[in-house]
Coordinates of C-alpha atoms in Angstrom, one line a residue:
M1 CA 97.8 77.5 97.5
T2 CA 94.3 76.6 98.2
T3 CA 91.3 79.1 97.9
R4 CA 90.6 78.7 101.5
R5 CA 94.2 79.7 102.5
L6 CA 93.8 82.8 100.2
H7 CA 90.7 83.8 102.0
L8 CA 92.2 83.3 105.5
D9 CA 95.3 85.3 104.3
A10 CA 92.9 88.3 103.0
F11 CA 90.7 87.9 106.0
T12 CA 93.7 88.3 108.5
L13 CA 95.1 90.8 106.5
W14 CA 91.7 92.9 106.5
F15 CA 91.8 92.9 110.4
E16 CA 95.4 93.2 111.1
A17 CA 96.3 96.4 109.0
P18 CA 93.6 98.7 110.8
F19 CA 95.1 97.5 114.1
V20 CA 98.7 98.4 112.8
I21 CA 97.4 101.8 111.9
A22 CA 95.6 102.4 115.1
L23 CA 98.8 101.6 117.3
R24 CA 101.0 103.9 115.0
L25 CA 98.3 106.8 115.3
H26 CA 98.1 106.3 119.0
E27 CA 101.9 106.3 119.4
M28 CA 102.1 109.6 117.2
Q29 CA 99.2 111.2 119.4
M30 CA 101.1 110.4 122.6
A31 CA 104.0 112.0 121.3
A32 CA 102.1 115.1 120.6
L33 CA 100.1 115.2 123.7
T34 CA 103.3 114.6 125.9
G35 CA 105.4 117.4 124.1
K36 CA 108.0 114.5 123.1
S37 CA 109.6 115.0 119.7
Q38 CA 108.1 112.6 117.1
D39 CA 110.4 109.6 116.4
S40 CA 110.8 109.7 112.6
T41 CA 112.4 106.3 112.7
E42 CA 108.7 104.7 112.7
I43 CA 107.5 107.2 110.2
N44 CA 110.6 106.4 107.8
R45 CA 110.0 102.6 108.7
M46 CA 106.2 103.0 107.5
V47 CA 107.2 104.3 104.1
S48 CA 110.0 102.2 103.1
E49 CA 108.2 99.0 104.2
K50 CA 105.4 100.1 101.7
I51 CA 107.6 100.5 98.9
A52 CA 109.4 97.5 99.7
A53 CA 106.3 95.4 100.2
T54 CA 105.0 96.8 96.9
A55 CA 108.0 96.1 94.9
E56 CA 108.1 92.5 96.4
S57 CA 104.5 92.1 95.7
A58 CA 105.0 92.9 92.0
I59 CA 107.9 90.5 91.4
A60 CA 106.0 87.9 93.1
V61 CA 102.9 88.2 90.9
N62 CA 105.1 88.3 87.8
M63 CA 106.8 85.2 88.8
A64 CA 103.3 83.5 89.5
L65 CA 102.2 84.8 86.2
W66 CA 105.0 83.4 84.5
R67 CA 104.5 80.3 86.0
A68 CA 100.9 80.2 85.0
A69 CA 101.8 81.0 81.4
F70 CA 104.8 78.5 81.5
D71 CA 102.2 75.7 82.9
N72 CA 99.7 76.4 80.4
T73 CA 102.3 76.5 77.3
V74 CA 103.7 73.1 78.4
R75 CA 100.0 71.7 78.9
L76 CA 99.3 72.8 75.2
M77 CA 102.3 71.6 73.8
T78 CA 101.7 67.9 75.4
G79 CA 98.2 67.9 73.9
G80 CA 96.4 69.1 77.0
N81 CA 93.9 72.1 77.2
A82 CA 94.5 75.6 78.4
S83 CA 93.5 76.2 81.8
F84 CA 92.8 80.2 82.1
G85 CA 91.7 80.1 85.8
L86 CA 94.7 77.9 87.0
G87 CA 96.9 80.4 88.3
G88 CA 94.4 82.9 89.8
T89 CA 94.6 81.8 93.4
A90 CA 98.5 81.6 93.3
I91 CA 98.9 85.0 91.8
A92 CA 96.5 86.5 94.4
S93 CA 98.4 84.8 97.0
A94 CA 101.6 86.0 95.8
A95 CA 100.4 89.6 95.6
L96 CA 99.4 89.5 99.2
K97 CA 102.1 87.6 100.9
P98 CA 104.4 90.6 101.1
Y99 CA 101.9 92.8 102.7
G100 CA 100.6 90.3 105.4
T101 CA 104.3 89.3 106.3
R102 CA 105.0 92.9 107.1
V103 CA 101.5 93.6 108.7
R104 CA 102.0 90.7 110.9
G105 CA 105.4 91.6 112.1
N106 CA 104.4 95.0 112.9
A107 CA 101.3 94.2 114.6
R108 CA 103.8 91.9 117.0
R109 CA 106.3 94.8 117.3
L110 CA 103.7 97.6 118.0
S111 CA 101.7 95.6 120.6
R112 CA 104.8 94.8 122.5
K113 CA 106.0 98.3 122.6
S114 CA 102.8 100.1 123.8
S115 CA 102.2 97.3 126.6

């Protein structure tokens, strides 16, 4: 994973997350204004997706940390030098990926729903 790709992923998530929040708030506001009972499916989805993304992100970060540590161990055992910054981009990418995937999916789904 390149640093450029990490920046693009972070930038995209930074813009798409507020968009998803705005779409969900609009949906809740319209339900309140029309007197329609609030659909609990979307609220349950919001919570469960955040929990799942957090767990997936933690696992992915731990795997990326393990890979970086293993690569450094092998490098040291074969006479090379340790590279302390080697896995930083991969670790950050692993942390962002689960959130980005869910936010992009929600943005597509909610924008189709409100059209």
